[in-house]
C-alpha cells in the first residue's frame, strides 16, 4: 500500500479558528506530498463526523492519520477505534499535532507569525508521518500469577497478605528460619541468587537450604528490611550489655519493667558520618519510656539524641513523656556520649542545652539502630536494580511513585529502602502488595511497538548500550553483537542516542525521521 | 547580513519537558514565536547529530528540555541528555562557534515559569549572536 | 454488587486513592470543592533546579491530569457532598455541583480575564498548577448575573466556552464505600503576631513563598521586589505551639523548609541563609544531610571561606522592622545564654497545618469523629468497614506518605485509627 496520509483539522474546539486561517492550513496540507485527503471539521469527536472521515479514508486508500485535535491533544478514542477497526489503520500511524499548545495559545497576539508556524508545524508533522513505519505490539501471557516477596519481615508479610487478598499466589523468601505466619508459601533459609526474564515472566533462582530452586513469577517485591542485629559502634564496644531498642519493647510486653535506670541512645555510633534518621525509633522509644514511667515511676529514664525526631502526632508522646519525668538530653555529634572509663554503668555526655558535661547512671543501656541489610547489594545485583546512598534499594523516580523501582514489575517497600518505623513498613508492604497485585492481575504483558533495534553489521560490541540502559534490554547475543530484548525495552532511546556506531535505531524516532521533521520545521523564515 | 527572525529549536521530552511547556502555555504565558519545539520520547534519545544538524539547518540556538535529574521517567535519561549537550558544546568551542548557543535544561510538570525563562534566555542568545556565520568556503 | 466508591477530596490522597481503586476494577465518584484537582499541591513549588529534591509536587500534578483522562473516575469539580444516607449495601449520596459557567471547550487562553470589567475579576484562571486548565466564573461577582447582563467574556472566547446557562446540579449516587480525604489548611502565620506576619512587609509565610516560587520561580522582597541577600527561615510557626492550640508536629515543614532554603541558596550565589529551628525533622534522608549540606556551602572572600548557611537552634522571640525594609529578629542562641538581634532582607515563616474541619452533617452520617487535635477518625463499629479517612485530615503527613497510605488503603476500605 502506498503511503497516503489523511489530515483532519478540528476547527472549533482547537480554538484554531480564531487565531489561524484554517482554510489556508487545509490548503497547505492538501498540497503536501503524501497527503491523500485533507479535511477540516468542526468537532472530530462527533460520531457522524467520524463516520464521514473514515469513509473518506477508505475511499482514498489512506494508510495513516494526522489530526489537529482540540485541547485534549489526542486522537479522540472513538476516532482511533473506528480507524483501527473499519479502516484497518495501524495504531502507530495515527498521531496528533498539538497546534493548541504550540501555536494557538502562546502566539495569540501575533496571528500572522502564528500562521507561518502552524503551517510549518503541520508540514513537519506530515514529513514525519510520511516516513513512519507500521509497528506491531506483541503480548505474552504471564506463565504464572505468582508474586515473589524477598524478606518475611513486617513489610514482606503485609505485602503477601495484600497480594493474597487479590487472589494471587505469594512466595515469601526468608533467609532465617523464624516462624512466619503468612499466606501462600514461605521458604525459610532461602536467598535470591539470580533473576532472569522480564516483568510478567521473571525466572528466579533461589538457594533454599542446600538446594537450588527455580521460581517463576509475575512480579517481585523487595522487602529485605534493615539489619536489626546487634550493631557495632564505640558505645556497644565499651558496654557489651547494651541492647537494641526493640529488645526493650519485647521485655516490656512480657512484663519485665526495669527498675534501675534506663538510657536510650539514638545510635550506637554517634560519630558516624551519616546517621540514618532514626525516626522509626522515636515513637517506639517514647512509648517505652512512657510505659516504664507509668508502671515504675521510680525508674529513671533518659533519652539521648542528636535531634528529637518525634514526628507528627508522636510530638504528643514527647510531651507526655516529659511530663512523666523522662529526661531528654541532646548532644552534638562532635561531642558524642561515651561510657565512663571508670564506671561501666555511667554514660558521660555534654548536654547541648546546658553546654555542660553530665553523667547519667544506668542499669540498662539501649540503642536505636538499624543498619542497611548487607544482603541488599546481592539482591539488587540479582534483580538489576539500583541502590541508594544509604545502602538500601533505590526506588525509581518520584514520577513512578514511592514504591516502584525503575524496573517494571519490581517493587520495594519497608526498611529495604530506608529505615522505617513498623507502621510505615506495614503500610509500604501493603502498598507494594496492592501494586504487584494490580500488575499481575492483568495476566498478560505487552511489549514492542516503538522500541529499539540493532543493525548487527554496524555494531562494534562496545557494550555502551548495555551499560546505559536502566532496563537491561540490550545484551550481547551469540553472534557477538548487541541485541535488544523486546520485552524489556521501554522505548526511551537512550541507547540509540549514545551508540557511537549509530548501530541502533528507535522505531518511529529514527535519526532520519527526526532529521526530516527538524529540517522541515525550521527551514524557511520563522 | 540579511535581517531575519531569530530561530530557536527546543528538543523536549514527552514526559516532563513538554508538560512544563504545556503548563506554561495553559497558564496564559505567551512566548516568542522564534521558538519551535520538537518532541522526543526522552532527552536521552537526543544525539549530538540532531543538535548539530539543527544548527546546520539554520537554527541560531538549540535547547534540550528534560525531566529533573533523579526524576526522569526513564531513570537516567535526562542525565544522558545533558552529557550529549555538554559534548556538543565542547565540539562547538573547538570549531569556533559559541557554545552558549546550545543549552540543557531540566524541569518538572509543575514549573510553569521555567519554560518562559528558558525561552527568554535562548531567544536572547539567538538575537545577540545572530545566525552562525558561514565560513568562506561555503561550509 | 455495588462497586462504586465515593472519594471526597481531590488532593494527593483522594487522587491516589481514586487511581488505586480504578486499577482494582472499581468505579469512583471524586468530589472536589474547588475548581481544579491537586489540593494543596497546586500552590506548592517544585524545589529542584536541575536535580529532583523529592518534594512530590509534580507527582500530584501529573496524577491530577491523568485522573481526568481515566474513564472509571467521575470527577465533580466545584462540588460538595450535600447529604449521605445509609442504604442496604452502602450509602446514597447527594452531591451539589456549583456551576462553572465555562465548558470543557476552554483552552485556557486567558482572553476572558483580560476582558472582564469587574475589579478583581469575576472569571478566574485555574488555581496554581491544578488541572483541568479551565477557567470558572464566580457568580457572586459576575455582572452578567446582576442587572448589567455583561457578556464581555463570551464575546472574546475563541471556542465559545462560556455558558451563562450553566446551572447548579444535584446528582445522586449510590456507593458502597466512602473515603474522606479533605486535607488540611495551613496555619495562618498571623496567629503568631510577634513574628510580624501581616504587620512587617518583608515577613512572608511559607505558603506565600511557595506560591511565589510556583508562579514566578523567584522569591523577592514584597516591599521593593528586590531579591533578598540575607534570608531567615523560621520553622515550627504554629506547630508545637500550645497557644495556637496545635500541640502536634506538622511533620512536613522541616522537609519543605530545608528544601526552600536549598533552592534559594542554589539559585542565588549572593544569598545567605539563617535557618531557625527547634528540632530538625527532615524526612527520608540521613539525619545530618541538611547539616552537611549547610557546612559545605561557603563563600570565598580573598583567601578565607565564610559559611553562607547557619543552622540556629532557636525560636526567635520577636521580629521588628528596621530601615530599608529590613526585618530584625531577636533570638537567643543554642544555650539561651545570649540574646542576639540580626537583620534580614526577608523572613519566611514555615507554617504548620490543621486538618480541615468536618462538616457536621457529613461527620454524623459517616460515623466520623475528631481526636483532641482535630484529626478525623472513623470509629463507628458498624461503619468502619465502609468508611476510610486518608491523608492529612487524619494525621500530619507529607505527599510521599500520603501516596503510600492511599495506595495501601485505597483499594480496600480499612478503618483508620492511627495504625492500619
Tab-separated table of C-alpha atoms in Angstrom, chain B residues 1-138:
chain	number	residue	atom	x	y	z
B	1	UNK	CA	23.869	40.405	6.549
B	2	UNK	CA	20.180	39.905	5.842
B	3	UNK	CA	17.798	40.675	8.692
B	4	UNK	CA	15.881	37.624	9.558
B	5	UNK	CA	13.924	36.496	12.577
B	6	UNK	CA	15.860	34.524	15.177
B	7	UNK	CA	15.395	30.771	15.113
B	8	UNK	CA	15.453	28.637	18.237
B	9	UNK	CA	14.731	24.910	18.348
B	10	UNK	CA	13.865	23.052	21.531
B	11	UNK	CA	14.018	19.270	21.882
B	12	UNK	CA	11.526	18.459	24.636
B	13	UNK	CA	10.930	15.086	26.193
B	14	UNK	CA	7.372	13.744	26.062
B	15	UNK	CA	7.217	13.484	29.833
B	16	UNK	CA	8.084	16.492	31.944
B	17	UNK	CA	9.700	18.512	29.177
B	18	UNK	CA	6.600	19.024	27.090
B	19	UNK	CA	4.358	19.113	30.185
B	20	UNK	CA	6.364	22.036	31.547
B	21	UNK	CA	5.836	23.852	28.242
B	22	UNK	CA	2.137	22.945	28.231
B	23	UNK	CA	1.550	24.158	31.769
B	24	UNK	CA	3.242	27.452	30.940
B	25	UNK	CA	1.124	27.915	27.871
B	26	UNK	CA	-2.050	26.927	29.675
B	27	UNK	CA	-1.293	29.453	32.376
B	28	UNK	CA	-1.692	32.164	29.810
B	29	UNK	CA	2.016	32.661	29.191
B	30	UNK	CA	2.938	33.768	25.709
B	31	UNK	CA	6.334	33.089	24.265
B	32	UNK	CA	8.460	34.302	21.441
B	33	UNK	CA	7.476	32.953	18.042
B	34	UNK	CA	11.129	32.281	17.317
B	35	UNK	CA	10.931	29.085	19.341
B	36	UNK	CA	9.797	25.827	17.770
B	37	UNK	CA	9.613	22.570	19.682
B	38	UNK	CA	10.400	19.021	18.604
B	39	UNK	CA	9.232	16.107	20.749
B	40	UNK	CA	11.375	13.152	21.664
B	41	UNK	CA	10.366	10.267	23.925
B	42	UNK	CA	13.255	11.042	26.286
B	43	UNK	CA	16.105	13.570	26.107
B	44	UNK	CA	18.406	10.580	26.258
B	45	UNK	CA	17.313	9.944	22.683
B	46	UNK	CA	18.815	13.234	21.550
B	47	UNK	CA	22.098	12.629	19.807
B	48	UNK	CA	24.749	15.234	19.137
B	49	UNK	CA	23.977	14.937	15.471
B	50	UNK	CA	20.419	16.189	15.893
B	51	UNK	CA	21.635	19.316	17.652
B	52	UNK	CA	24.347	19.924	15.086
B	53	UNK	CA	22.005	19.323	12.174
B	54	UNK	CA	19.524	21.730	13.670
B	55	UNK	CA	22.246	24.380	13.755
B	56	UNK	CA	23.170	23.478	10.228
B	57	UNK	CA	19.550	23.745	9.093
B	58	UNK	CA	19.526	27.341	10.281
B	59	UNK	CA	18.820	27.360	13.997
B	60	UNK	CA	20.630	30.106	15.883
B	61	UNK	CA	20.224	28.357	19.220
B	62	UNK	CA	19.135	24.913	20.367
B	63	UNK	CA	17.944	23.800	23.786
B	64	UNK	CA	17.160	20.397	25.190
B	65	UNK	CA	14.497	20.255	27.922
B	66	UNK	CA	14.161	17.101	30.005
B	67	UNK	CA	12.935	15.857	33.365
B	68	UNK	CA	14.800	16.802	36.518
B	69	UNK	CA	17.715	14.502	37.161
B	70	UNK	CA	16.760	11.682	39.507
B	71	UNK	CA	13.149	12.234	38.473
B	72	UNK	CA	13.435	11.130	34.868
B	73	UNK	CA	10.633	8.900	33.764
B	74	UNK	CA	13.293	6.636	32.257
B	75	UNK	CA	15.503	6.914	35.330
B	76	UNK	CA	18.735	8.266	33.807
B	77	UNK	CA	17.526	9.729	30.528
B	78	UNK	CA	17.995	13.415	31.267
B	79	UNK	CA	21.459	12.706	32.631
B	80	UNK	CA	22.314	11.183	29.267
B	81	UNK	CA	20.772	14.157	27.503
B	82	UNK	CA	22.976	16.512	29.465
B	83	UNK	CA	26.080	14.508	28.591
B	84	UNK	CA	25.223	14.851	24.928
B	85	UNK	CA	24.662	18.598	25.211
B	86	UNK	CA	27.961	19.041	27.051
B	87	UNK	CA	29.719	17.064	24.356
B	88	UNK	CA	28.230	19.225	21.602
B	89	UNK	CA	29.173	22.384	23.494
B	90	UNK	CA	32.780	21.288	23.662
B	91	UNK	CA	32.766	20.433	19.962
B	92	UNK	CA	31.342	23.840	19.094
B	93	UNK	CA	34.085	25.593	21.070
B	94	UNK	CA	36.639	23.700	19.092
B	95	UNK	CA	35.286	24.875	15.743
B	96	UNK	CA	34.867	28.456	16.868
B	97	UNK	CA	31.112	28.510	17.411
B	98	UNK	CA	29.804	29.949	20.662
B	99	UNK	CA	28.904	27.053	22.970
B	100	UNK	CA	26.157	29.068	24.659
B	101	UNK	CA	24.058	28.522	21.523
B	102	UNK	CA	23.318	25.056	22.864
B	103	UNK	CA	21.944	24.500	26.355
B	104	UNK	CA	20.407	21.775	28.513
B	105	UNK	CA	17.564	22.478	30.941
B	106	UNK	CA	15.653	20.353	33.410
B	107	UNK	CA	12.132	20.987	34.605
B	108	UNK	CA	9.114	19.284	36.052
B	109	UNK	CA	5.460	19.382	35.026
B	110	UNK	CA	4.568	21.850	37.753
B	111	UNK	CA	7.104	24.545	36.830
B	112	UNK	CA	5.102	26.811	34.570
B	113	UNK	CA	7.523	29.712	34.990
B	114	UNK	CA	10.594	27.773	33.906
B	115	UNK	CA	9.569	27.382	30.302
B	116	UNK	CA	9.185	31.133	29.931
B	117	UNK	CA	12.618	31.597	31.416
B	118	UNK	CA	14.170	29.066	29.064
B	119	UNK	CA	12.564	30.696	26.046
B	120	UNK	CA	13.715	34.171	27.129
B	121	UNK	CA	17.221	33.002	27.706
B	122	UNK	CA	17.582	31.197	24.404
B	123	UNK	CA	15.916	33.878	22.282
B	124	UNK	CA	18.268	36.411	23.867
B	125	UNK	CA	21.205	34.266	22.847
B	126	UNK	CA	19.799	33.882	19.328
B	127	UNK	CA	19.219	37.618	18.949
B	128	UNK	CA	22.526	38.576	20.462
B	129	UNK	CA	24.650	36.162	18.499
B	130	UNK	CA	22.631	36.142	15.305
B	131	UNK	CA	22.932	33.445	12.652
B	132	UNK	CA	26.023	31.314	12.633
B	133	UNK	CA	28.439	32.961	10.222
B	134	UNK	CA	29.026	30.656	7.279
B	135	UNK	CA	32.657	30.088	6.523
B	136	UNK	CA	34.057	31.455	3.287
B	137	UNK	CA	34.257	28.072	1.597
B	138	UNK	CA	30.507	27.520	1.943
